[in-house]
Amino acid sequence: MSRQRLTILMTVDAVGGVWRYAMDLASGLRGQVDVVFAGFGPAPSDAQRREAEALGPLEWCEAPLDWLVSGESELAVVPKMIAGVARRHRVDLIHLNLPSQAAGLSVPVPVLAVSHSCVVTWFAAVRQGVLPAGWLWQRRLNRQGLAAADAVVTPTQAQADLMASAYGPLPEVRVVPNTSRFAPPARRIARAMVLSAGRWWDEGKNAAVLDAAAPLIDWPVVMAGAAASPNGQAVEIRYAEARGELSHADLLDLMCEASIFVSPSRYEPFGLAVLEAARGGLPLVLSDIPTFRELWEGAADFFTPDDPMALAEAVNRLVRDPARRRTLGQAAQRRAADYTPERQARSMAAIYAELCPIPETLRAAR
C-alpha cells in the first residue's frame, strides 16, 4: 500500500506569535504534510490571509481565543467548529495551538496540543502564581485539554516545568524549540541604537522596567510593538522611542539597524524576537529567567528583570565595549543556528507520524 501525505488541521490566531509559528512550520512541512488552518479570535489582515492561503486552506471561525474572554461559556462552540473543519477537510490529525481547544473535542483522529503560553503559567511567572478567582476556569479548561490530547508539545523545558507546577502531572511533554526563517542580510548597517520588541501591553513583557531604564542608557532605546491590546489593556511608554506595532518585515529591517537587542520579559515561553535578533548577529541582553538561561546561557548577558538600573548597566557595558558586542553577537548567532526551521519541521513531522502512522487506515475508518 502506497503511503500518502498526512493532512493536518492546525489552529491559529492572528494577534500573537502563534501566527508566525504556524506559518513557518507549515512552510517547513511543505511536501511532507498538507496543512489546513482553522483560525480563531480577531480576524487576520489581508496580508495574513494571503500568507496562510499560499500554504493551505484557511477557515476563520467566529469564536474567540481563551485569553480574550471572561468565561468558558464563550468558548463552548470551539470544539464543534474544530470538528467541523476537520470533517470537511478529511484530516488525519489535529494540531491545536491552544490546549484549551482540546477540552470537549470529540474527533476520530489523534490530537496534539502545543502550549506556547497560557494565562495560568503567566500568573505563575508574573504574579507569583496567584490566579484570581475569575480565572480559575482557565486552569480547569486547560487541564482538561492537556489530559485529552494524545501528545503535548512545548517550545522549552522551562515552559514544561511551569506547566507541571501549574497543572500537576501531565502526559509526556515533548520539547520542540521554535524557529525563525529570518535570514540575516549579507551586510548590516548598524547604528547606535538599542532595540526591543514585544506586545508591550502584556505585563509579562515588562515594558515598565525597560522604559525606566531607557534614560539611563547611553544610546537611544526603541521599543517596537503594540502598546494597547485588542481588549483595551494599555501601557504608557514615556522615555523610550515607541514605534508601535510593525509588520514582521519592518521589524526585521529594524533589527538590521540596531546594535544591541534587549528582552526584559518576566514571562517568555520561548521568545521568537530574541531568536530573530540572534540570527542577525545582534548581541543579546536578556532578563534572567529560566527560559532565556535554557536557550541562551553562554551566548547573552543577563540582568535581574525587576531592576532598571541593572538593565541599564548591562546594556551600557556593551555600548562601551565594541569588542564584547562583536563577540557576544557572534555567540548568539552560533547558538541561533541550533534552532532551524528544518530541525523543527523534522521534529514535528516525527511526532505526527508517531501519532498517525498510516493515513489510509484512518481515512478508511471514518
Short mmCIF file of C-alpha atoms in Angstrom, two decimals:
data_model
loop_
_atom_site.label_atom_id
_atom_site.label_comp_id
_atom_site.label_asym_id
_atom_site.label_seq_id
_atom_site.Cartn_x
_atom_site.Cartn_y
_atom_site.Cartn_z
CA MET A 1 0.00 0.00 0.00
CA SER A 2 1.50 3.34 -1.01
CA ARG A 3 1.65 5.96 1.71
CA GLN A 4 0.11 9.34 1.10
CA ARG A 5 0.92 12.60 2.84
CA LEU A 6 -0.71 13.38 6.14
CA THR A 7 -3.30 16.14 6.18
CA ILE A 8 -3.41 18.03 9.46
CA LEU A 9 -5.66 20.75 10.82
CA MET A 10 -3.69 23.46 12.61
CA THR A 11 -5.39 26.14 14.71
CA VAL A 12 -4.05 29.69 14.50
CA ASP A 13 -4.74 33.20 15.71
CA ALA A 14 -3.79 36.50 14.12
CA VAL A 15 -2.82 38.53 17.20
CA GLY A 16 0.13 36.73 18.74
CA GLY A 17 3.28 34.79 17.99
CA VAL A 18 1.27 31.68 17.12
CA TRP A 19 0.68 33.12 13.65
CA ARG A 20 4.39 33.29 12.87
CA TYR A 21 4.95 29.84 14.37
CA ALA A 22 2.17 28.29 12.30
CA MET A 23 3.21 29.89 9.02
CA ASP A 24 6.87 28.97 9.44
CA LEU A 25 6.06 25.40 10.49
CA ALA A 26 3.63 24.90 7.61
CA SER A 27 6.25 26.20 5.21
CA GLY A 28 8.82 23.79 6.64
CA LEU A 29 6.39 20.88 6.32
CA ARG A 30 5.54 21.62 2.69
CA GLY A 31 5.96 18.49 0.59
CA GLN A 32 5.70 16.24 3.66
CA VAL A 33 2.43 17.26 5.30
CA ASP A 34 -0.61 19.12 3.95
CA VAL A 35 -1.91 21.79 6.35
CA VAL A 36 -5.43 23.17 6.77
CA PHE A 37 -5.70 26.24 9.01
CA ALA A 38 -8.60 26.95 11.37
CA GLY A 39 -8.41 30.48 12.75
CA PHE A 40 -9.91 31.88 15.95
CA GLY A 41 -10.07 35.30 17.55
CA PRO A 42 -9.79 38.69 15.81
CA ALA A 43 -9.78 38.39 12.02
CA PRO A 44 -6.48 38.33 10.13
CA SER A 45 -5.29 41.15 7.91
CA ASP A 46 -5.49 40.72 4.16
CA ALA A 47 -1.73 40.13 4.10
CA GLN A 48 -2.02 37.43 6.76
CA ARG A 49 -4.86 35.77 4.90
CA ARG A 50 -2.82 35.69 1.69
CA GLU A 51 0.18 34.27 3.54
CA ALA A 52 -1.86 31.43 5.02
CA GLU A 53 -3.73 30.61 1.82
CA ALA A 54 -0.43 30.26 -0.03
CA LEU A 55 0.33 27.35 2.33
CA GLY A 56 -3.07 25.70 2.67
CA PRO A 57 -6.82 26.26 3.02
CA LEU A 58 -7.84 28.76 5.73
CA GLU A 59 -11.20 28.76 7.50
CA TRP A 60 -11.76 31.59 10.00
CA CYS A 61 -14.12 30.58 12.78
CA GLU A 62 -16.39 33.07 14.54
CA ALA A 63 -15.20 32.18 18.02
CA PRO A 64 -12.77 33.81 20.48
CA LEU A 65 -9.42 32.88 21.99
CA ASP A 66 -9.39 31.65 25.58
CA TRP A 67 -7.23 34.53 26.80
CA LEU A 68 -9.59 37.17 25.36
CA VAL A 69 -12.78 36.05 27.13
CA SER A 70 -14.08 36.35 30.68
CA GLY A 71 -15.66 32.90 30.97
CA GLU A 72 -15.58 29.45 29.43
CA SER A 73 -19.19 29.63 28.21
CA GLU A 74 -17.93 31.92 25.42
CA LEU A 75 -15.76 29.03 24.18
CA ALA A 76 -18.49 26.38 24.08
CA VAL A 77 -18.69 26.49 20.27
CA VAL A 78 -14.95 25.98 19.71
CA PRO A 79 -14.82 22.14 19.81
CA LYS A 80 -17.71 21.82 17.36
CA MET A 81 -16.11 24.30 14.98
CA ILE A 82 -12.79 22.46 15.03
CA ALA A 83 -14.52 19.13 14.49
CA GLY A 84 -16.44 20.62 11.56
CA VAL A 85 -13.31 21.89 9.82
CA ALA A 86 -11.60 18.55 10.44
CA ARG A 87 -14.53 16.67 8.93
CA ARG A 88 -14.85 18.90 5.86
CA HIS A 89 -11.16 18.54 5.02
CA ARG A 90 -10.87 14.86 5.99
CA VAL A 91 -7.80 15.49 8.13
CA ASP A 92 -5.66 12.77 9.68
CA LEU A 93 -4.55 14.69 12.77
CA ILE A 94 -5.39 17.88 14.65
CA HIS A 95 -2.62 20.21 15.85
CA LEU A 96 -4.02 22.68 18.38
CA ASN A 97 -2.04 25.78 19.28
CA LEU A 98 -4.20 26.34 22.39
CA PRO A 99 -4.53 23.31 24.70
CA SER A 100 -7.94 24.53 25.91
CA GLN A 101 -9.25 23.83 22.41
CA ALA A 102 -8.90 20.08 23.10
CA ALA A 103 -11.37 20.22 26.01
CA GLY A 104 -14.63 18.66 24.86
CA LEU A 105 -13.28 17.94 21.38
CA SER A 106 -14.67 14.67 20.01
CA VAL A 107 -12.93 13.58 16.80
CA PRO A 108 -11.84 10.20 15.37
CA VAL A 109 -8.24 11.34 14.80
CA PRO A 110 -5.24 11.99 17.09
CA VAL A 111 -4.96 15.39 18.77
CA LEU A 112 -1.68 17.16 19.50
CA ALA A 113 -1.71 20.25 21.75
CA VAL A 114 1.11 22.79 21.71
CA SER A 115 1.37 25.06 24.75
CA HIS A 116 3.02 28.26 23.56
CA SER A 117 1.83 30.15 26.65
CA CYS A 118 -1.24 30.32 28.86
CA VAL A 119 -2.87 32.55 31.44
CA VAL A 120 -2.18 30.09 34.27
CA THR A 121 1.59 29.88 33.71
CA TRP A 122 1.63 33.63 33.03
CA PHE A 123 0.26 34.25 36.52
CA ALA A 124 2.77 31.76 37.93
CA ALA A 125 5.66 33.75 36.46
CA VAL A 126 4.37 37.32 36.67
CA ARG A 127 2.13 37.30 39.76
CA GLN A 128 3.84 34.56 41.79
CA GLY A 129 1.16 32.01 40.96
CA VAL A 130 -1.81 33.87 42.44
CA LEU A 131 -4.60 33.11 39.96
CA PRO A 132 -7.66 35.34 40.51
CA ALA A 133 -10.94 33.57 41.19
CA GLY A 134 -12.29 34.83 37.89
CA TRP A 135 -9.58 32.92 36.02
CA LEU A 136 -9.84 29.56 37.81
CA TRP A 137 -11.86 28.22 34.89
CA GLN A 138 -8.75 28.68 32.73
CA ARG A 139 -6.81 26.20 34.85
CA ARG A 140 -9.67 23.71 34.74
CA LEU A 141 -10.21 24.04 30.97
CA ASN A 142 -6.52 23.85 30.12
CA ARG A 143 -6.06 20.82 32.37
CA GLN A 144 -8.96 19.11 30.58
CA GLY A 145 -7.45 19.92 27.21
CA LEU A 146 -3.98 18.71 28.16
CA ALA A 147 -5.41 15.47 29.53
CA ALA A 148 -7.46 14.92 26.37
CA ALA A 149 -4.55 15.41 23.97
CA ASP A 150 -2.66 12.43 22.59
CA ALA A 151 0.59 14.41 22.78
CA VAL A 152 1.67 17.71 24.34
CA VAL A 153 4.47 19.90 22.98
CA THR A 154 6.17 22.99 24.42
CA PRO A 155 8.99 25.13 23.00
CA THR A 156 11.21 24.88 26.10
CA GLN A 157 11.73 22.70 29.14
CA ALA A 158 11.22 25.84 31.23
CA GLN A 159 7.65 26.11 29.95
CA ALA A 160 7.10 22.38 30.52
CA ASP A 161 8.26 22.83 34.13
CA LEU A 162 5.91 25.79 34.64
CA MET A 163 3.04 23.72 33.26
CA ALA A 164 3.78 20.80 35.58
CA SER A 165 3.83 23.19 38.52
CA ALA A 166 0.59 24.88 37.46
CA TYR A 167 -1.43 21.86 36.32
CA GLY A 168 0.05 18.90 38.15
CA PRO A 169 1.17 15.66 36.48
CA LEU A 170 0.85 15.72 32.69
CA PRO A 171 1.28 13.17 29.91
CA GLU A 172 4.79 13.13 28.49
CA VAL A 173 5.62 16.63 27.27
CA ARG A 174 7.84 16.86 24.18
CA VAL A 175 10.11 19.88 23.81
CA VAL A 176 10.43 21.21 20.25
CA PRO A 177 12.14 24.62 20.12
CA ASN A 178 10.63 27.33 17.98
CA THR A 179 12.45 28.70 14.99
CA SER A 180 12.70 31.62 12.58
CA ARG A 181 13.02 31.79 8.82
CA PHE A 182 14.73 35.17 9.04
CA ALA A 183 17.95 35.06 7.03
CA PRO A 184 20.32 37.85 8.14
CA PRO A 185 21.47 40.18 5.35
CA ALA A 186 24.95 39.90 3.93
CA ARG A 187 25.84 43.26 5.46
CA ARG A 188 24.21 45.01 8.41
CA ILE A 189 24.24 48.78 8.63
CA ALA A 190 24.24 49.12 12.41
CA ARG A 191 23.72 52.40 14.21
CA ALA A 192 23.88 53.46 17.84
CA MET A 193 20.51 52.08 18.84
CA VAL A 194 19.15 49.54 21.34
CA LEU A 195 16.10 47.61 20.18
CA SER A 196 13.43 45.60 21.93
CA ALA A 197 10.20 44.13 20.59
CA GLY A 198 7.06 42.73 22.16
CA ARG A 199 3.36 43.12 22.90
CA TRP A 200 4.06 45.80 25.46
CA TRP A 201 0.53 45.90 26.87
CA ASP A 202 1.24 42.43 28.27
CA GLU A 203 2.60 42.93 31.80
CA GLY A 204 4.77 39.84 31.33
CA LYS A 205 6.78 41.67 28.65
CA ASN A 206 7.94 44.06 31.40
CA ALA A 207 7.69 47.31 29.44
CA ALA A 208 7.86 49.44 32.60
CA VAL A 209 11.36 48.24 33.54
CA LEU A 210 12.79 48.81 30.07
CA ASP A 211 11.13 52.22 29.80
CA ALA A 212 12.52 53.21 33.21
CA ALA A 213 15.99 52.07 32.13
CA ALA A 214 15.87 53.97 28.82
CA PRO A 215 17.04 57.40 30.13
CA LEU A 216 19.95 55.66 31.92
CA ILE A 217 21.21 54.01 28.71
CA ASP A 218 23.84 55.78 26.61
CA TRP A 219 22.12 55.04 23.29
CA PRO A 220 18.50 55.59 22.20
CA VAL A 221 16.16 52.73 23.10
CA VAL A 222 13.50 51.75 20.56
CA MET A 223 10.51 49.67 21.69
CA ALA A 224 8.70 48.09 18.75
CA GLY A 225 5.29 46.53 19.31
CA ALA A 226 1.72 47.28 20.30
CA ALA A 227 1.14 49.25 23.50
CA ALA A 228 -2.61 48.52 23.56
CA SER A 229 -4.34 45.14 23.43
CA PRO A 230 -7.45 44.09 21.46
CA ASN A 231 -9.47 44.17 24.71
CA GLY A 232 -8.28 47.57 25.91
CA GLN A 233 -5.22 46.93 28.09
CA ALA A 234 -2.56 49.58 27.52
CA VAL A 235 0.83 50.69 28.76
CA GLU A 236 2.38 54.15 28.55
CA ILE A 237 5.91 54.34 27.14
CA ARG A 238 7.41 57.62 28.33
CA TYR A 239 11.17 57.52 27.86
CA ALA A 240 11.97 55.03 25.11
CA GLU A 241 11.03 55.66 21.49
CA ALA A 242 7.77 53.78 20.90
CA ARG A 243 7.44 52.57 17.31
CA GLY A 244 4.09 50.85 17.73
CA GLU A 245 3.05 47.65 16.03
CA LEU A 246 5.17 46.84 12.97
CA SER A 247 4.84 44.29 10.23
CA HIS A 248 7.17 41.33 10.58
CA ALA A 249 9.22 42.59 7.61
CA ASP A 250 9.56 46.08 9.12
CA LEU A 251 10.66 44.63 12.45
CA LEU A 252 13.35 42.56 10.72
CA ASP A 253 14.54 45.69 8.89
CA LEU A 254 14.77 47.49 12.23
CA MET A 255 16.82 44.62 13.65
CA CYS A 256 19.29 45.14 10.82
CA GLU A 257 19.81 48.73 12.01
CA ALA A 258 20.18 48.00 15.74
CA SER A 259 23.43 47.31 17.59
CA ILE A 260 22.04 45.63 20.75
CA PHE A 261 18.83 43.69 21.37
CA VAL A 262 17.15 43.60 24.79
CA SER A 263 14.34 41.43 26.12
CA PRO A 264 13.16 42.37 29.63
CA SER A 265 10.38 39.73 29.78
CA ARG A 266 9.32 38.21 33.08
CA TYR A 267 7.32 35.51 31.26
CA GLU A 268 8.53 34.12 27.96
CA PRO A 269 7.92 30.50 26.96
CA PHE A 270 10.40 30.91 24.08
CA GLY A 271 10.99 34.42 22.73
CA LEU A 272 10.89 34.47 18.94
CA ALA A 273 12.07 38.06 18.61
CA VAL A 274 15.21 37.15 20.58
CA LEU A 275 15.94 34.30 18.17
CA GLU A 276 15.48 36.56 15.15
CA ALA A 277 17.80 39.17 16.64
CA ALA A 278 20.39 36.48 17.36
CA ARG A 279 20.20 35.14 13.82
CA GLY A 280 21.05 38.65 12.67
CA GLY A 281 24.15 38.69 14.89
CA LEU A 282 22.85 41.16 17.46
CA PRO A 283 24.36 40.89 20.96
CA LEU A 284 21.66 39.99 23.46
CA VAL A 285 20.88 41.46 26.88
CA LEU A 286 18.16 39.31 28.45
CA SER A 287 16.18 39.09 31.66
CA ASP A 288 17.46 36.32 33.90
CA ILE A 289 14.52 33.92 33.62
CA PRO A 290 14.64 30.11 33.19
CA THR A 291 13.63 30.18 29.51
CA PHE A 292 16.43 32.51 28.48
CA ARG A 293 19.00 30.65 30.57
CA GLU A 294 17.95 27.39 28.91
CA LEU A 295 18.23 28.79 25.39
CA TRP A 296 20.96 31.42 25.61
CA GLU A 297 23.30 30.58 28.52
CA GLY A 298 26.82 31.46 27.35
CA ALA A 299 25.52 33.46 24.37
CA ALA A 300 23.94 36.50 26.09
CA ASP A 301 24.33 38.86 29.03
CA PHE A 302 21.65 38.69 31.73
CA PHE A 303 20.11 41.09 34.25
CA THR A 304 17.62 40.88 37.11
CA PRO A 305 14.25 41.51 35.44
CA ASP A 306 12.81 43.85 38.08
CA ASP A 307 15.84 46.19 38.22
CA PRO A 308 16.01 49.06 35.67
CA MET A 309 19.47 50.05 36.89
CA ALA A 310 20.83 46.53 36.37
CA LEU A 311 19.38 46.54 32.86
CA ALA A 312 20.91 49.91 32.05
CA GLU A 313 24.31 48.84 33.40
CA ALA A 314 24.27 45.62 31.37
CA VAL A 315 23.46 47.50 28.17
CA ASN A 316 25.97 50.28 28.84
CA ARG A 317 28.76 47.76 29.35
CA LEU A 318 28.15 46.60 25.79
CA VAL A 319 27.73 50.12 24.44
CA ARG A 320 31.21 50.96 25.76
CA ASP A 321 32.89 47.72 24.63
CA PRO A 322 32.71 47.17 20.84
CA ALA A 323 34.84 44.01 21.04
CA ARG A 324 32.47 42.47 23.58
CA ARG A 325 29.49 43.42 21.41
CA ARG A 326 31.08 41.67 18.45
CA THR A 327 31.98 38.55 20.46
CA LEU A 328 28.53 38.29 22.05
CA GLY A 329 26.78 38.84 18.73
CA GLN A 330 28.79 36.04 17.14
CA ALA A 331 28.00 33.73 20.07
CA ALA A 332 24.29 34.49 19.73
CA GLN A 333 24.40 33.81 16.00
CA ARG A 334 26.11 30.46 16.53
CA ARG A 335 23.54 29.46 19.14
CA ALA A 336 20.68 30.55 16.89
CA ALA A 337 21.95 28.11 14.26
CA ASP A 338 20.76 25.30 16.56
CA TYR A 339 17.14 26.42 16.13
CA THR A 340 16.48 25.87 12.44
CA PRO A 341 13.18 25.53 10.56
CA GLU A 342 14.39 22.20 9.20
CA ARG A 343 15.02 20.83 12.69
CA GLN A 344 11.62 21.99 13.91
CA ALA A 345 9.81 20.55 10.87
CA ARG A 346 11.61 17.21 11.26
CA SER A 347 10.75 17.03 14.95
CA MET A 348 7.09 17.86 14.43
CA ALA A 349 6.75 15.56 11.41
CA ALA A 350 8.18 12.72 13.51
CA ILE A 351 5.59 13.33 16.24
CA TYR A 352 2.79 13.47 13.66
CA ALA A 353 3.98 10.18 12.14
CA GLU A 354 4.17 8.56 15.58
CA LEU A 355 0.59 9.59 16.35
CA CYS A 356 -0.77 8.81 12.90
CA PRO A 357 1.46 6.31 11.07
CA ILE A 358 -0.88 5.15 8.28
CA PRO A 359 -3.18 7.86 6.95
CA GLU A 360 -5.09 5.48 4.64
CA THR A 361 -6.21 3.30 7.53
CA LEU A 362 -7.51 6.27 9.44
CA ARG A 363 -9.29 7.64 6.40
CA ALA A 364 -10.95 4.28 5.69
CA ALA A 365 -12.18 4.08 9.28
CA ARG A 366 -14.06 7.38 9.05
#
